[in-house]
């Protein structure tokens, strides 16, 4: 009896060590991947922004209209290291980024970190609300399409296709014309408070909802014929309970897996939406910085957006494992990382 208990304890210890080893490998893999992505983003944006016509020294001295003298331009290049070889500038930039130093804005003459903090909260609020609204719209469309009969399925399919294909700038313009100019219900320019968020959030959420709705509708239809839903009906659960508890949970798994990509798509769409609705945020900050070649601001904003995307992707991976028992079983049995 004692030997059996000892063997069981030893087996349990081996399983714990294996589980800890898999968790450590998962963490190391994610951290290494994050470092690589950040390095690749920094490299691409550093060399990419220098392909844009114009002199960064002009941004330092107030932009192309400043009519700076050649001597002033040369002094600005020397002060910010722009007269050094491009490879030297690149290595210096990587060194600063590795320490979390984004430098000083050429045009605003303030630390880039302050510029980012001023717009980060507004952009994150816009994207998080848009993602939540997109999920609600997608769930509503999927349930209506699978419960409302052939007409509902046809109408929802058309709505999903149209919504997924609509560009953000066009949708934002139409929403302004209808709800601001036509009915006068909502402000055309984003203002503080809930009314100023409605149109920007809908502009970002509707196209994403169309894509997620298509994905979830097919998954719900497949789940309704799966063995676990048949068993649920056999146990006496109502059709509503089967759809909401079993089928919808199964259908949400593919959409959860794509939520990281969706969040990144929303952040990129925020550049257009914040411009259309004159809303302060990282999107408008990035666009203005690119136009005037404010290199430190461009690199800083893109790096922070990339970091947020990485964090959201990892969180999505964890949520996917929590929502799907098969992934947890696979991980615990050693079948996945």
CSV table of C-alpha atoms in Angstrom, one decimal:
chain,number,residue,atom,x,y,z
A,1,UNK,CA,0.0,0.0,0.0
A,2,UNK,CA,2.8,2.3,0.9
A,3,UNK,CA,4.6,1.6,-2.3
A,4,UNK,CA,1.5,2.4,-4.3
A,5,UNK,CA,1.1,5.7,-2.5
A,6,UNK,CA,4.8,6.5,-3.2
A,7,UNK,CA,4.4,5.6,-6.8
A,8,UNK,CA,1.3,7.8,-7.1
A,9,UNK,CA,3.1,10.7,-5.4
A,10,UNK,CA,6.1,10.3,-7.7
A,11,UNK,CA,3.9,10.2,-10.8
A,12,UNK,CA,2.1,13.4,-9.6
A,13,UNK,CA,5.4,15.1,-9.1
A,14,UNK,CA,6.5,14.1,-12.6
A,15,UNK,CA,3.2,15.6,-14.0
A,16,UNK,CA,3.8,18.8,-12.1
A,17,UNK,CA,7.3,19.2,-13.4
A,18,UNK,CA,6.1,18.5,-17.0
A,19,UNK,CA,3.3,21.0,-16.6
A,20,UNK,CA,5.7,23.6,-15.2
A,21,UNK,CA,8.1,22.9,-18.1
A,22,UNK,CA,5.4,23.3,-20.7
A,23,UNK,CA,4.3,26.6,-19.0
A,24,UNK,CA,7.9,27.8,-19.0
A,25,UNK,CA,8.4,26.9,-22.7
A,26,UNK,CA,5.1,28.7,-23.5
A,27,UNK,CA,6.2,31.9,-21.7
A,28,UNK,CA,9.7,31.8,-23.3
A,29,UNK,CA,8.2,31.3,-26.7
A,30,UNK,CA,5.8,34.2,-26.3
A,31,UNK,CA,8.5,36.5,-24.9
A,32,UNK,CA,10.9,35.7,-27.7
A,33,UNK,CA,8.2,36.2,-30.3
A,34,UNK,CA,7.2,39.5,-28.8
A,35,UNK,CA,10.9,40.7,-28.8
A,36,UNK,CA,11.2,39.7,-32.5
A,37,UNK,CA,8.0,41.4,-33.5
A,38,UNK,CA,9.0,44.6,-31.7
A,39,UNK,CA,12.4,44.5,-33.4
A,40,UNK,CA,10.9,43.9,-36.8
A,41,UNK,CA,8.4,46.7,-36.3
A,42,UNK,CA,11.1,49.2,-35.2
A,43,UNK,CA,13.3,48.2,-38.2
A,44,UNK,CA,10.5,48.5,-40.8
A,45,UNK,CA,9.2,51.9,-39.5
A,46,UNK,CA,12.7,53.3,-39.1
A,47,UNK,CA,13.7,52.7,-42.7
A,48,UNK,CA,10.2,53.1,-44.1
A,49,UNK,CA,9.6,56.6,-42.8
A,50,UNK,CA,12.9,57.7,-44.4
A,51,UNK,CA,11.5,56.8,-47.8
A,52,UNK,CA,9.0,59.6,-47.5
A,53,UNK,CA,10.2,62.7,-49.4
A,54,UNK,CA,11.3,65.5,-47.2
A,55,UNK,CA,13.9,66.5,-44.6
A,56,UNK,CA,13.4,65.5,-41.0
A,57,UNK,CA,15.4,68.6,-40.0
A,58,UNK,CA,12.6,70.8,-41.3
A,59,UNK,CA,10.2,69.2,-38.8
A,60,UNK,CA,12.6,70.1,-36.1
A,61,UNK,CA,12.6,73.7,-37.2
A,62,UNK,CA,8.8,74.1,-37.6
A,63,UNK,CA,8.0,72.3,-40.9
A,64,UNK,CA,8.5,73.0,-44.6
A,65,UNK,CA,7.0,76.4,-44.3
A,66,UNK,CA,9.6,77.6,-41.7
A,67,UNK,CA,12.1,78.7,-44.5
A,68,UNK,CA,15.0,77.6,-42.3
A,69,UNK,CA,18.4,78.6,-43.5
A,70,UNK,CA,20.9,75.9,-44.6
A,71,UNK,CA,23.0,76.7,-41.5
A,72,UNK,CA,20.0,76.1,-39.2
A,73,UNK,CA,19.2,72.8,-40.9
A,74,UNK,CA,22.7,71.6,-40.6
A,75,UNK,CA,22.8,72.5,-36.8
A,76,UNK,CA,19.5,70.7,-36.3
A,77,UNK,CA,20.8,67.6,-38.1
A,78,UNK,CA,23.9,67.6,-35.9
A,79,UNK,CA,22.0,68.1,-32.7
A,80,UNK,CA,19.7,65.1,-33.4
A,81,UNK,CA,22.3,62.9,-35.0
A,82,UNK,CA,20.7,63.1,-38.4
A,83,UNK,CA,24.1,63.8,-40.0
A,84,UNK,CA,25.4,60.4,-39.0
A,85,UNK,CA,25.4,57.3,-41.3
A,86,UNK,CA,22.0,55.7,-41.5
A,87,UNK,CA,23.2,52.5,-39.9
A,88,UNK,CA,24.6,54.4,-36.9
A,89,UNK,CA,21.2,56.2,-36.5
A,90,UNK,CA,19.5,52.8,-36.6
A,91,UNK,CA,21.6,51.2,-34.0
A,92,UNK,CA,21.3,54.3,-31.8
A,93,UNK,CA,17.5,54.2,-32.2
A,94,UNK,CA,17.4,50.5,-31.2
A,95,UNK,CA,19.5,51.2,-28.1
A,96,UNK,CA,17.2,54.0,-27.0
A,97,UNK,CA,14.1,51.8,-27.6
A,98,UNK,CA,15.6,49.0,-25.6
A,99,UNK,CA,15.7,51.2,-22.6
A,100,UNK,CA,12.2,52.5,-23.1
A,101,UNK,CA,13.3,55.9,-24.3
A,102,UNK,CA,11.3,57.2,-27.2
A,103,UNK,CA,13.1,60.4,-27.5
A,104,UNK,CA,11.7,63.9,-28.0
A,105,UNK,CA,9.2,65.0,-30.5
A,106,UNK,CA,10.7,67.1,-33.3
A,107,UNK,CA,7.6,69.3,-33.7
A,108,UNK,CA,6.2,69.5,-30.2
A,109,UNK,CA,9.5,69.6,-28.3
A,110,UNK,CA,8.2,67.4,-25.5
A,111,UNK,CA,9.1,63.7,-24.7
A,112,UNK,CA,7.3,61.3,-27.0
A,113,UNK,CA,6.2,59.3,-24.0
A,114,UNK,CA,4.0,62.3,-22.9
A,115,UNK,CA,2.5,62.5,-26.4
A,116,UNK,CA,1.7,58.8,-26.4
A,117,UNK,CA,0.1,58.9,-22.9
A,118,UNK,CA,-2.1,61.9,-23.9
A,119,UNK,CA,-3.7,59.9,-26.7
A,120,UNK,CA,-3.4,56.3,-25.6
A,121,UNK,CA,-6.4,56.3,-23.2
A,122,UNK,CA,-8.7,57.8,-25.8
A,123,UNK,CA,-7.7,55.3,-28.5
A,124,UNK,CA,-8.0,52.3,-26.2
A,125,UNK,CA,-11.4,53.3,-25.0
A,126,UNK,CA,-12.6,53.7,-28.7
A,127,UNK,CA,-11.2,50.3,-29.7
A,128,UNK,CA,-12.4,48.4,-26.6
A,129,UNK,CA,-15.9,49.7,-27.0
A,130,UNK,CA,-15.9,49.0,-30.7
A,131,UNK,CA,-14.8,45.4,-30.1
A,132,UNK,CA,-17.5,44.9,-27.5
A,133,UNK,CA,-20.2,46.4,-29.8
A,134,UNK,CA,-19.0,44.3,-32.7
A,135,UNK,CA,-19.3,41.2,-30.6
A,136,UNK,CA,-22.8,42.1,-29.5
A,137,UNK,CA,-23.9,42.8,-33.1
A,138,UNK,CA,-22.3,39.6,-34.4
A,139,UNK,CA,-24.0,37.5,-31.7
A,140,UNK,CA,-27.3,39.1,-32.4
A,141,UNK,CA,-27.0,38.5,-36.2
A,142,UNK,CA,-25.8,34.9,-35.7
A,143,UNK,CA,-28.7,34.0,-33.4
A,144,UNK,CA,-31.3,35.7,-35.5
A,145,UNK,CA,-30.0,34.1,-38.7
A,146,UNK,CA,-30.2,30.6,-37.2
A,147,UNK,CA,-33.5,31.0,-35.5
A,148,UNK,CA,-35.6,33.3,-37.7
A,149,UNK,CA,-35.9,31.0,-40.7
A,150,UNK,CA,-34.9,31.4,-44.4
A,151,UNK,CA,-35.8,35.1,-44.7
A,152,UNK,CA,-33.8,36.0,-41.6
A,153,UNK,CA,-30.8,33.9,-42.8
A,154,UNK,CA,-30.9,35.6,-46.2
A,155,UNK,CA,-31.2,39.1,-44.8
A,156,UNK,CA,-28.5,38.6,-42.2
A,157,UNK,CA,-26.2,37.2,-44.8
A,158,UNK,CA,-26.6,40.3,-47.0
A,159,UNK,CA,-26.1,42.6,-44.0
A,160,UNK,CA,-22.9,40.7,-42.9
A,161,UNK,CA,-21.4,40.9,-46.4
A,162,UNK,CA,-22.2,44.5,-46.9
A,163,UNK,CA,-21.0,45.5,-43.4
A,164,UNK,CA,-17.7,43.6,-43.8
A,165,UNK,CA,-17.0,45.3,-47.1
A,166,UNK,CA,-17.8,48.9,-46.1
A,167,UNK,CA,-14.7,51.2,-45.7
A,168,UNK,CA,-14.5,53.0,-42.4
A,169,UNK,CA,-14.2,56.5,-43.9
A,170,UNK,CA,-17.3,56.0,-46.1
A,171,UNK,CA,-19.3,54.5,-43.3
A,172,UNK,CA,-18.3,57.4,-41.0
A,173,UNK,CA,-19.3,59.9,-43.6
A,174,UNK,CA,-22.7,58.3,-44.1
A,175,UNK,CA,-23.4,58.1,-40.3
A,176,UNK,CA,-22.6,61.8,-40.0
A,177,UNK,CA,-24.9,62.7,-42.9
A,178,UNK,CA,-27.8,60.7,-41.4
A,179,UNK,CA,-27.5,61.1,-37.7
A,180,UNK,CA,-25.8,64.5,-37.4
A,181,UNK,CA,-26.8,66.5,-40.5
A,182,UNK,CA,-30.1,64.7,-41.2
A,183,UNK,CA,-31.7,64.0,-37.8
A,184,UNK,CA,-29.4,66.1,-35.6
A,185,UNK,CA,-29.3,63.4,-32.9
A,186,UNK,CA,-25.5,63.0,-32.5
A,187,UNK,CA,-22.6,65.4,-32.9
A,188,UNK,CA,-20.6,65.2,-36.1
A,189,UNK,CA,-17.4,65.8,-34.2
A,190,UNK,CA,-16.4,63.6,-31.3
A,191,UNK,CA,-17.1,65.4,-28.1
A,192,UNK,CA,-16.6,64.4,-24.4
A,193,UNK,CA,-19.2,62.0,-23.1
A,194,UNK,CA,-21.2,59.1,-24.5
A,195,UNK,CA,-22.9,61.0,-27.4
A,196,UNK,CA,-19.6,61.9,-28.9
A,197,UNK,CA,-18.5,58.2,-28.8
A,198,UNK,CA,-21.6,56.7,-30.5
A,199,UNK,CA,-20.7,57.4,-34.2
A,200,UNK,CA,-17.0,56.7,-34.0
A,201,UNK,CA,-17.7,53.4,-32.2
A,202,UNK,CA,-20.3,52.3,-34.7
A,203,UNK,CA,-18.0,53.3,-37.6
A,204,UNK,CA,-15.4,50.9,-36.3
A,205,UNK,CA,-17.7,48.2,-35.0
A,206,UNK,CA,-20.1,47.6,-37.9
A,207,UNK,CA,-17.5,46.3,-40.5
A,208,UNK,CA,-15.9,44.0,-37.8
A,209,UNK,CA,-19.4,42.8,-36.8
A,210,UNK,CA,-20.1,41.8,-40.4
A,211,UNK,CA,-16.9,39.6,-40.5
A,212,UNK,CA,-17.5,38.1,-37.0
A,213,UNK,CA,-21.2,37.5,-37.8
A,214,UNK,CA,-20.3,35.4,-40.9
A,215,UNK,CA,-17.9,33.4,-38.9
A,216,UNK,CA,-20.2,32.8,-35.9
A,217,UNK,CA,-23.3,32.0,-38.0
A,218,UNK,CA,-21.6,29.0,-39.7
A,219,UNK,CA,-20.2,27.8,-36.4
A,220,UNK,CA,-23.7,28.0,-34.7
A,221,UNK,CA,-25.2,26.0,-37.6
A,222,UNK,CA,-22.5,23.4,-37.2
A,223,UNK,CA,-22.9,23.3,-33.4
A,224,UNK,CA,-26.7,22.8,-33.6
A,225,UNK,CA,-26.2,19.5,-35.3
A,226,UNK,CA,-23.3,18.4,-33.0
A,227,UNK,CA,-23.6,15.5,-30.6
A,228,UNK,CA,-23.3,17.7,-27.5
A,229,UNK,CA,-26.4,19.7,-28.5
A,230,UNK,CA,-28.3,16.6,-29.3
A,231,UNK,CA,-27.5,15.3,-25.8
A,232,UNK,CA,-28.6,18.6,-24.3
A,233,UNK,CA,-31.9,18.4,-26.0
A,234,UNK,CA,-32.3,14.8,-24.8
A,235,UNK,CA,-31.8,16.0,-21.3
A,236,UNK,CA,-34.8,18.3,-21.7
A,237,UNK,CA,-33.0,21.7,-22.2
A,238,UNK,CA,-35.1,24.2,-24.1
A,239,UNK,CA,-34.0,25.3,-27.6
A,240,UNK,CA,-33.1,28.8,-26.3
A,241,UNK,CA,-30.9,27.2,-23.6
A,242,UNK,CA,-29.2,24.9,-26.2
A,243,UNK,CA,-28.4,27.9,-28.4
A,244,UNK,CA,-27.3,30.3,-25.7
A,245,UNK,CA,-25.3,27.9,-23.5
A,246,UNK,CA,-24.0,25.2,-25.8
A,247,UNK,CA,-24.1,26.3,-29.5
A,248,UNK,CA,-23.1,29.9,-28.9
A,249,UNK,CA,-20.2,29.0,-26.7
A,250,UNK,CA,-18.9,26.6,-29.4
A,251,UNK,CA,-19.5,29.2,-32.1
A,252,UNK,CA,-17.6,31.8,-30.2
A,253,UNK,CA,-14.3,29.9,-30.2
A,254,UNK,CA,-13.2,30.8,-33.7
A,255,UNK,CA,-14.2,34.4,-33.1
A,256,UNK,CA,-12.2,34.5,-29.8
A,257,UNK,CA,-9.2,33.2,-31.7
A,258,UNK,CA,-9.5,36.1,-34.1
A,259,UNK,CA,-10.1,38.8,-31.4
A,260,UNK,CA,-6.4,39.6,-31.3
A,261,UNK,CA,-6.3,40.3,-35.0
A,262,UNK,CA,-9.6,42.2,-34.7
A,263,UNK,CA,-8.2,44.4,-32.0
A,264,UNK,CA,-5.2,45.2,-34.2
A,265,UNK,CA,-7.6,46.0,-37.1
A,266,UNK,CA,-9.6,48.3,-34.9
A,267,UNK,CA,-6.4,50.2,-33.8
A,268,UNK,CA,-5.4,50.7,-37.5
A,269,UNK,CA,-8.9,51.8,-38.3
A,270,UNK,CA,-8.8,54.3,-35.5
A,271,UNK,CA,-6.4,56.4,-37.6
A,272,UNK,CA,-9.2,57.0,-40.1
A,273,UNK,CA,-12.0,57.3,-37.6
A,274,UNK,CA,-10.2,59.7,-35.4
A,275,UNK,CA,-9.5,61.9,-38.4
A,276,UNK,CA,-13.0,61.8,-39.7
A,277,UNK,CA,-14.6,62.7,-36.3
A,278,UNK,CA,-11.7,65.0,-35.2
A,279,UNK,CA,-11.2,62.8,-32.2
A,280,UNK,CA,-8.0,63.1,-30.2
A,281,UNK,CA,-6.0,59.8,-30.0
A,282,UNK,CA,-3.0,57.9,-31.2
A,283,UNK,CA,-4.5,57.6,-34.7
A,284,UNK,CA,-4.5,61.3,-35.4
A,285,UNK,CA,-1.2,61.7,-33.6
A,286,UNK,CA,0.4,59.1,-35.9
A,287,UNK,CA,-1.1,60.6,-39.0
A,288,UNK,CA,0.1,64.1,-38.2
A,289,UNK,CA,3.5,62.9,-37.2
A,290,UNK,CA,3.9,61.1,-40.6
A,291,UNK,CA,2.8,64.1,-42.5
A,292,UNK,CA,5.5,66.3,-40.9
A,293,UNK,CA,8.1,63.5,-40.6
A,294,UNK,CA,8.2,63.7,-36.8
A,295,UNK,CA,10.2,60.4,-36.7
A,296,UNK,CA,10.4,59.9,-32.9
A,297,UNK,CA,6.6,60.2,-32.5
A,298,UNK,CA,6.0,57.9,-35.5
A,299,UNK,CA,8.3,55.2,-34.1
A,300,UNK,CA,7.0,55.6,-30.5
A,301,UNK,CA,3.3,55.4,-31.4
A,302,UNK,CA,3.9,52.4,-33.7
A,303,UNK,CA,5.9,50.6,-31.1
A,304,UNK,CA,3.3,51.1,-28.4
A,305,UNK,CA,0.5,49.9,-30.7
A,306,UNK,CA,2.6,46.8,-31.5
A,307,UNK,CA,3.1,46.2,-27.8
A,308,UNK,CA,-0.6,46.5,-27.1
A,309,UNK,CA,-1.4,44.2,-30.0
A,310,UNK,CA,1.1,41.6,-28.6
A,311,UNK,CA,-0.5,41.8,-25.1
A,312,UNK,CA,-4.0,41.4,-26.6
A,313,UNK,CA,-2.9,38.5,-28.7
A,314,UNK,CA,-1.5,36.7,-25.7
A,315,UNK,CA,-4.6,37.4,-23.6
A,316,UNK,CA,-6.7,36.1,-26.5
A,317,UNK,CA,-4.7,32.9,-26.5
A,318,UNK,CA,-5.3,32.4,-22.8
A,319,UNK,CA,-9.0,33.1,-23.2
A,320,UNK,CA,-9.2,30.6,-26.0
A,321,UNK,CA,-7.7,28.0,-23.8
A,322,UNK,CA,-10.1,28.8,-21.0
A,323,UNK,CA,-13.1,28.7,-23.3
A,324,UNK,CA,-12.1,25.4,-25.1
A,325,UNK,CA,-11.7,22.4,-22.8
A,326,UNK,CA,-10.0,20.5,-25.7
A,327,UNK,CA,-7.1,22.9,-25.6
A,328,UNK,CA,-6.7,22.6,-21.8
A,329,UNK,CA,-6.8,18.8,-22.1
A,330,UNK,CA,-4.3,18.9,-24.9
A,331,UNK,CA,-2.0,21.1,-22.9
A,332,UNK,CA,-2.2,19.0,-19.8
A,333,UNK,CA,-1.5,15.8,-21.7
A,334,UNK,CA,1.5,17.3,-23.3
A,335,UNK,CA,0.0,17.5,-26.8
A,336,UNK,CA,0.5,21.2,-27.2
A,337,UNK,CA,2.7,23.9,-26.0
